[in-house]
Amino acid sequence: MGIGLSLVPVVDFFAERRFRSAGLQPYTIPVDHETTVACWLSQAPKQPPSLPPLVLIHGFGPRSTWQWRCQVGPLSRHFSLIVPDLVFFDGSTSTSRLRSEAFQADALARLLEHLGLDDRPVSVVGTSYGGFVAYHLARALGPSRVDKVVIASSDLLKGEADDQALQNRGNVGSVAELLLPKEAEKVRTALNLAMYQPPRYIPDFVIRDMIQNLYKDKIEEKMELIKGSTIGKENFELTPIPQDVLIIWGEHDQIFPLDKAHEVKRILGEKSEKVKLEIMQKTGHMPQTEDPTRFNQILLDSLLNK
């Protein structure tokens, strides 16, 4: 007989409690006739922010409350936070057939308009896939709408060779097997690649619970997002952007190895003082949860530096 206990609602409860303790409330906002974005906000929609606005953009994997739970408390003391779920993650939906990061960025741009922030610059932080979206958002809206940009653990130069190398490291047939695992073995592989010090032991029932509750929602749409990624495709060229850019990378990242961080910095501005790289020791692909104290300090040092 299997164990029926689900730990996902427990983690949800504590993650959401951190958000509410930081003064955030959940909202679901139709941004156009096709797309609805779920988000957590420090201020009610249309209410002028009392602090500089900051957008936190999550990556593939668990919902935004899980990925940013260690950041919202410290950041909320200095910023009015906007923490959306990307389209096809958790409560955000769309009938659009578009699946690129530019489409995700456009949905966030429309969200900012609905929040009354179309004439006030915001700063953006994106991790992993969210870094792809943050870059597109900054490039599309320009410095008058997007102020500072933080790209965390996000290989903006990822190509087919990088995907193949990741598949080899994980001994899988496709990147999707790691991003949307269907088997316990793949979940363990993904955690071992993503974390510098992964858990030594996770019971099978916990992993089955994660697969059932975290990775099966909107699976077809998420597969299409992976296939629709523009990063690394022939029609996408990484170019410098005018905003101040901070790149944060885990020293032991096995999803996007550290050498790619230096390549991204070189393209965005090797000799420019506007582009900085911070390497976090003893962390992997998720430095915001592996060493949140250091990650948060790096963020605040950069974002509060005028």
CSV table of C-alpha atoms in Angstrom, one decimal:
chain,number,residue,atom,x,y,z
A,1,MET,CA,0.0,0.0,0.0
A,2,GLY,CA,1.4,3.4,-1.0
A,3,ILE,CA,1.6,6.4,1.4
A,4,GLY,CA,-1.1,8.9,0.6
A,5,LEU,CA,0.6,11.8,2.4
A,6,SER,CA,1.3,14.8,0.1
A,7,LEU,CA,4.0,17.2,1.1
A,8,VAL,CA,3.4,19.7,-1.7
A,9,PRO,CA,0.5,21.5,0.1
A,10,VAL,CA,2.7,21.7,3.2
A,11,VAL,CA,5.5,23.4,1.2
A,12,ASP,CA,2.9,25.6,-0.5
A,13,PHE,CA,1.6,26.7,2.9
A,14,PHE,CA,5.0,27.8,4.2
A,15,ALA,CA,6.1,29.4,0.9
A,16,GLU,CA,2.9,31.4,0.7
A,17,ARG,CA,3.1,32.4,4.3
A,18,ARG,CA,6.5,33.9,3.6
A,19,PHE,CA,5.0,35.9,0.7
A,20,ARG,CA,2.1,37.1,2.9
A,21,SER,CA,4.5,37.9,5.7
A,22,ALA,CA,6.4,40.1,3.2
A,23,GLY,CA,3.2,42.0,2.5
A,24,LEU,CA,2.4,40.3,-0.9
A,25,GLN,CA,-1.1,39.3,-1.9
A,26,PRO,CA,-2.2,37.0,-4.9
A,27,TYR,CA,-4.0,38.4,-7.9
A,28,THR,CA,-5.2,37.0,-11.2
A,29,ILE,CA,-5.1,39.6,-13.9
A,30,PRO,CA,-6.4,39.3,-17.6
A,31,VAL,CA,-3.8,41.2,-19.6
A,32,ASP,CA,-5.5,40.8,-22.9
A,33,HIS,CA,-8.3,38.8,-24.5
A,34,GLU,CA,-6.1,35.7,-24.7
A,35,THR,CA,-3.9,35.8,-21.6
A,36,THR,CA,-4.3,35.8,-17.9
A,37,VAL,CA,-1.4,36.2,-15.5
A,38,ALA,CA,-1.4,35.1,-11.9
A,39,CYS,CA,0.9,37.1,-9.7
A,40,TRP,CA,1.8,38.2,-6.1
A,41,LEU,CA,2.0,41.9,-5.5
A,42,SER,CA,3.1,44.2,-2.8
A,43,GLN,CA,0.6,46.8,-4.0
A,44,ALA,CA,-2.9,46.4,-5.3
A,45,PRO,CA,-3.3,46.8,-9.1
A,46,LYS,CA,-3.3,50.4,-10.2
A,47,GLN,CA,-2.2,51.5,-6.8
A,48,PRO,CA,1.0,53.6,-7.1
A,49,PRO,CA,3.9,51.7,-5.6
A,50,SER,CA,5.4,53.1,-2.4
A,51,LEU,CA,8.8,51.7,-3.2
A,52,PRO,CA,10.7,51.2,-6.5
A,53,PRO,CA,9.1,48.3,-8.4
A,54,LEU,CA,11.0,45.0,-8.8
A,55,VAL,CA,9.9,42.0,-10.9
A,56,LEU,CA,11.0,38.5,-10.0
A,57,ILE,CA,10.8,36.0,-12.9
A,58,HIS,CA,11.0,32.3,-12.1
A,59,GLY,CA,12.4,29.5,-14.1
A,60,PHE,CA,11.2,26.1,-15.1
A,61,GLY,CA,10.2,23.9,-12.2
A,62,PRO,CA,8.1,24.6,-9.1
A,63,ARG,CA,5.8,27.6,-8.9
A,64,SER,CA,7.1,31.1,-8.2
A,65,THR,CA,6.3,31.0,-4.5
A,66,TRP,CA,8.7,28.1,-4.2
A,67,GLN,CA,11.5,29.6,-6.2
A,68,TRP,CA,11.5,33.1,-4.6
A,69,ARG,CA,10.4,32.3,-1.1
A,70,CYS,CA,13.8,33.1,0.3
A,71,GLN,CA,14.0,36.5,-1.4
A,72,VAL,CA,10.6,38.2,-0.9
A,73,GLY,CA,11.2,39.0,2.8
A,74,PRO,CA,14.5,40.9,2.5
A,75,LEU,CA,13.6,42.5,-0.9
A,76,SER,CA,10.2,43.7,0.3
A,77,ARG,CA,11.9,46.1,2.7
A,78,HIS,CA,13.3,48.0,-0.3
A,79,PHE,CA,11.0,47.3,-3.2
A,80,SER,CA,7.4,46.9,-4.3
A,81,LEU,CA,7.5,43.4,-5.5
A,82,ILE,CA,5.8,41.9,-8.6
A,83,VAL,CA,6.1,38.1,-8.7
A,84,PRO,CA,4.3,36.6,-11.7
A,85,ASP,CA,3.8,33.1,-12.7
A,86,LEU,CA,4.9,32.8,-16.3
A,87,VAL,CA,2.2,31.7,-18.8
A,88,PHE,CA,1.4,28.0,-18.5
A,89,PHE,CA,2.8,27.9,-15.0
A,90,ASP,CA,0.5,27.6,-12.0
A,91,GLY,CA,-2.4,30.1,-12.5
A,92,SER,CA,-1.3,31.8,-15.6
A,93,THR,CA,-3.0,30.7,-18.9
A,94,SER,CA,-3.4,31.7,-22.5
A,95,THR,CA,-5.2,30.7,-25.6
A,96,SER,CA,-2.4,32.1,-27.8
A,97,ARG,CA,-0.4,29.6,-29.9
A,98,LEU,CA,2.8,31.6,-29.3
A,99,ARG,CA,5.4,29.8,-27.1
A,100,SER,CA,8.6,31.9,-27.2
A,101,GLU,CA,10.3,33.8,-24.4
A,102,ALA,CA,9.4,37.0,-26.3
A,103,PHE,CA,5.8,35.9,-25.9
A,104,GLN,CA,6.3,35.5,-22.2
A,105,ALA,CA,8.0,38.9,-22.0
A,106,ASP,CA,5.1,40.5,-23.9
A,107,ALA,CA,2.6,39.1,-21.4
A,108,LEU,CA,4.7,40.6,-18.5
A,109,ALA,CA,4.9,43.9,-20.4
A,110,ARG,CA,1.1,43.9,-20.6
A,111,LEU,CA,0.9,43.0,-16.9
A,112,LEU,CA,3.0,46.0,-16.0
A,113,GLU,CA,0.6,48.2,-18.1
A,114,HIS,CA,-2.4,46.8,-16.2
A,115,LEU,CA,-0.6,47.5,-12.9
A,116,GLY,CA,-0.2,51.2,-14.0
A,117,LEU,CA,3.6,50.8,-14.4
A,118,ASP,CA,3.7,51.7,-18.1
A,119,ASP,CA,5.3,55.1,-17.3
A,120,ARG,CA,7.5,54.1,-14.4
A,121,PRO,CA,10.7,52.0,-14.8
A,122,VAL,CA,11.0,48.7,-13.0
A,123,SER,CA,14.0,46.5,-12.3
A,124,VAL,CA,13.8,42.8,-13.2
A,125,VAL,CA,15.4,39.6,-11.9
A,126,GLY,CA,15.2,36.4,-13.8
A,127,THR,CA,16.5,33.0,-12.9
A,128,SER,CA,17.3,30.3,-15.5
A,129,TYR,CA,14.4,30.3,-18.1
A,130,GLY,CA,13.2,33.4,-16.3
A,131,GLY,CA,16.5,35.0,-17.2
A,132,PHE,CA,15.7,34.5,-20.9
A,133,VAL,CA,12.4,36.3,-20.3
A,134,ALA,CA,14.0,39.1,-18.4
A,135,TYR,CA,16.5,39.7,-21.2
A,136,HIS,CA,13.7,39.9,-23.8
A,137,LEU,CA,11.6,42.2,-21.6
A,138,ALA,CA,14.5,44.6,-21.1
A,139,ARG,CA,15.4,44.6,-24.8
A,140,ALA,CA,11.8,45.1,-25.9
A,141,LEU,CA,10.9,47.9,-23.4
A,142,GLY,CA,14.2,49.7,-23.3
A,143,PRO,CA,15.8,51.7,-20.4
A,144,SER,CA,12.8,54.0,-20.0
A,145,ARG,CA,10.6,51.1,-18.8
A,146,VAL,CA,13.2,48.6,-17.5
A,147,ASP,CA,16.0,50.0,-15.3
A,148,LYS,CA,18.4,47.4,-13.9
A,149,VAL,CA,18.5,43.8,-15.0
A,150,VAL,CA,19.7,40.7,-13.1
A,151,ILE,CA,20.3,37.5,-15.0
A,152,ALA,CA,20.8,34.5,-12.7
A,153,SER,CA,21.9,31.1,-13.8
A,154,SER,CA,20.7,31.8,-17.3
A,155,ASP,CA,22.7,30.8,-20.4
A,156,LEU,CA,21.6,33.4,-23.0
A,157,LEU,CA,24.0,31.7,-25.5
A,158,LYS,CA,22.7,28.2,-25.1
A,159,GLY,CA,22.8,26.2,-28.3
A,160,GLU,CA,22.3,22.7,-29.5
A,161,ALA,CA,25.8,21.6,-28.4
A,162,ASP,CA,25.0,22.8,-24.9
A,163,ASP,CA,21.7,20.9,-24.8
A,164,GLN,CA,23.5,17.8,-26.0
A,165,ALA,CA,26.2,18.2,-23.3
A,166,LEU,CA,23.5,18.5,-20.6
A,167,GLN,CA,21.8,15.4,-21.9
A,168,ASN,CA,25.1,13.6,-21.7
A,169,ARG,CA,25.7,14.8,-18.1
A,170,GLY,CA,22.3,13.6,-17.2
A,171,ASN,CA,22.3,10.4,-19.3
A,172,VAL,CA,18.9,11.4,-20.8
A,173,GLY,CA,17.6,11.5,-24.3
A,174,SER,CA,16.3,15.1,-24.2
A,175,VAL,CA,16.5,18.2,-22.0
A,176,ALA,CA,12.7,17.9,-21.5
A,177,GLU,CA,13.3,14.7,-19.4
A,178,LEU,CA,15.1,16.9,-16.8
A,179,LEU,CA,12.8,19.9,-17.0
A,180,LEU,CA,9.6,17.9,-16.9
A,181,PRO,CA,10.5,14.5,-15.3
A,182,LYS,CA,8.1,11.7,-15.4
A,183,GLU,CA,10.1,9.2,-13.4
A,184,ALA,CA,11.7,9.3,-9.9
A,185,GLU,CA,15.1,8.6,-11.4
A,186,LYS,CA,14.9,11.7,-13.6
A,187,VAL,CA,13.9,13.8,-10.7
A,188,ARG,CA,16.9,12.7,-8.7
A,189,THR,CA,19.2,13.3,-11.7
A,190,ALA,CA,17.8,16.8,-12.2
A,191,LEU,CA,18.4,17.6,-8.5
A,192,ASN,CA,21.9,16.2,-8.6
A,193,LEU,CA,22.7,18.4,-11.6
A,194,ALA,CA,20.9,21.5,-10.2
A,195,MET,CA,22.3,21.6,-6.7
A,196,TYR,CA,25.9,21.7,-5.3
A,197,GLN,CA,24.8,19.6,-2.3
A,198,PRO,CA,21.6,17.7,-3.3
A,199,PRO,CA,19.7,15.9,-0.6
A,200,ARG,CA,21.3,12.6,0.3
A,201,TYR,CA,18.1,10.7,0.4
A,202,ILE,CA,14.5,11.5,-0.7
A,203,PRO,CA,11.8,8.8,-0.2
A,204,ASP,CA,10.2,7.5,-3.3
A,205,PHE,CA,6.7,8.6,-2.2
A,206,VAL,CA,8.0,12.2,-1.9
A,207,ILE,CA,9.3,12.2,-5.5
A,208,ARG,CA,6.1,10.6,-6.8
A,209,ASP,CA,4.2,13.4,-5.1
A,210,MET,CA,6.4,16.0,-6.7
A,211,ILE,CA,5.9,14.5,-10.1
A,212,GLN,CA,2.1,14.3,-9.7
A,213,ASN,CA,1.7,17.8,-8.2
A,214,LEU,CA,4.5,19.9,-9.7
A,215,TYR,CA,5.3,18.5,-13.2
A,216,LYS,CA,2.0,17.2,-14.7
A,217,ASP,CA,0.1,20.5,-14.9
A,218,LYS,CA,-0.1,21.9,-18.5
A,219,ILE,CA,2.5,19.4,-19.6
A,220,GLU,CA,1.8,19.8,-23.3
A,221,GLU,CA,2.1,23.6,-23.2
A,222,LYS,CA,5.3,23.4,-21.3
A,223,MET,CA,6.8,21.0,-23.8
A,224,GLU,CA,5.8,23.5,-26.5
A,225,LEU,CA,7.6,26.2,-24.5
A,226,ILE,CA,10.8,24.1,-24.5
A,227,LYS,CA,10.5,23.5,-28.3
A,228,GLY,CA,9.6,27.2,-28.9
A,229,SER,CA,12.6,28.6,-27.1
A,230,THR,CA,14.4,31.2,-29.3
A,231,ILE,CA,17.6,31.1,-27.3
A,232,GLY,CA,20.2,29.4,-29.4
A,233,LYS,CA,18.1,29.5,-32.6
A,234,GLU,CA,19.4,31.0,-35.8
A,235,ASN,CA,16.8,33.8,-35.7
A,236,PHE,CA,18.0,35.0,-32.3
A,237,GLU,CA,21.2,37.0,-31.7
A,238,LEU,CA,22.3,38.0,-28.2
A,239,THR,CA,23.2,41.7,-28.3
A,240,PRO,CA,24.2,44.2,-25.5
A,241,ILE,CA,21.3,46.1,-23.9
A,242,PRO,CA,21.6,49.6,-22.5
A,243,GLN,CA,20.6,48.8,-18.9
A,244,ASP,CA,22.9,48.0,-16.0
A,245,VAL,CA,23.2,44.1,-16.0
A,246,LEU,CA,24.2,41.9,-13.1
A,247,ILE,CA,25.0,38.2,-13.9
A,248,ILE,CA,24.8,35.8,-11.0
A,249,TRP,CA,26.1,32.3,-11.4
A,250,GLY,CA,26.7,29.3,-9.2
A,251,GLU,CA,30.3,28.1,-9.3
A,252,HIS,CA,29.2,24.5,-9.6
A,253,ASP,CA,26.3,24.9,-11.9
A,254,GLN,CA,25.9,21.7,-14.0
A,255,ILE,CA,22.9,22.8,-15.9
A,256,PHE,CA,24.6,25.9,-17.4
A,257,PRO,CA,28.4,25.5,-16.5
A,258,LEU,CA,30.3,28.4,-15.3
A,259,ASP,CA,32.3,29.0,-18.5
A,260,LYS,CA,29.0,30.1,-20.1
A,261,ALA,CA,28.7,32.9,-17.6
A,262,HIS,CA,31.9,34.4,-18.8
A,263,GLU,CA,30.7,34.1,-22.5
A,264,VAL,CA,27.4,35.8,-21.7
A,265,LYS,CA,29.3,38.6,-20.0
A,266,ARG,CA,31.7,39.0,-22.9
A,267,ILE,CA,28.8,39.4,-25.4
A,268,LEU,CA,26.7,41.7,-23.1
A,269,GLY,CA,29.7,43.9,-22.4
A,270,GLU,CA,33.1,42.4,-21.4
A,271,LYS,CA,34.7,45.8,-20.9
A,272,SER,CA,31.6,47.7,-19.9
A,273,GLU,CA,31.2,48.8,-16.3
A,274,LYS,CA,27.4,48.4,-16.9
A,275,VAL,CA,27.8,44.6,-17.0
A,276,LYS,CA,29.0,42.7,-13.9
A,277,LEU,CA,29.4,39.1,-13.0
A,278,GLU,CA,29.1,37.6,-9.5
A,279,ILE,CA,30.1,34.0,-9.0
A,280,MET,CA,28.7,32.3,-5.9
A,281,GLN,CA,30.9,29.6,-4.4
A,282,LYS,CA,29.5,26.3,-3.2
A,283,THR,CA,26.3,26.7,-5.1
A,284,GLY,CA,24.9,25.1,-8.3
A,285,HIS,CA,22.0,26.2,-10.6
A,286,MET,CA,19.8,27.5,-7.7
A,287,PRO,CA,22.0,29.9,-5.7
A,288,GLN,CA,18.9,31.8,-4.6
A,289,THR,CA,17.8,28.8,-2.5
A,290,GLU,CA,21.2,27.2,-1.9
A,291,ASP,CA,22.7,30.3,-0.3
A,292,PRO,CA,19.9,32.8,0.0
A,293,THR,CA,21.7,35.1,2.4
A,294,ARG,CA,24.6,35.7,0.0
A,295,PHE,CA,22.3,35.8,-3.0
A,296,ASN,CA,20.1,38.4,-1.4
A,297,GLN,CA,23.0,40.6,-0.4
A,298,ILE,CA,24.4,40.5,-3.9
A,299,LEU,CA,21.0,41.5,-5.3
A,300,LEU,CA,20.6,44.4,-2.8
A,301,ASP,CA,24.1,45.7,-3.3
A,302,SER,CA,23.5,45.9,-7.0
A,303,LEU,CA,19.9,47.1,-7.1
A,304,LEU,CA,20.3,49.7,-4.4
A,305,ASN,CA,23.6,51.0,-5.9
A,306,LYS,CA,22.6,54.2,-7.7
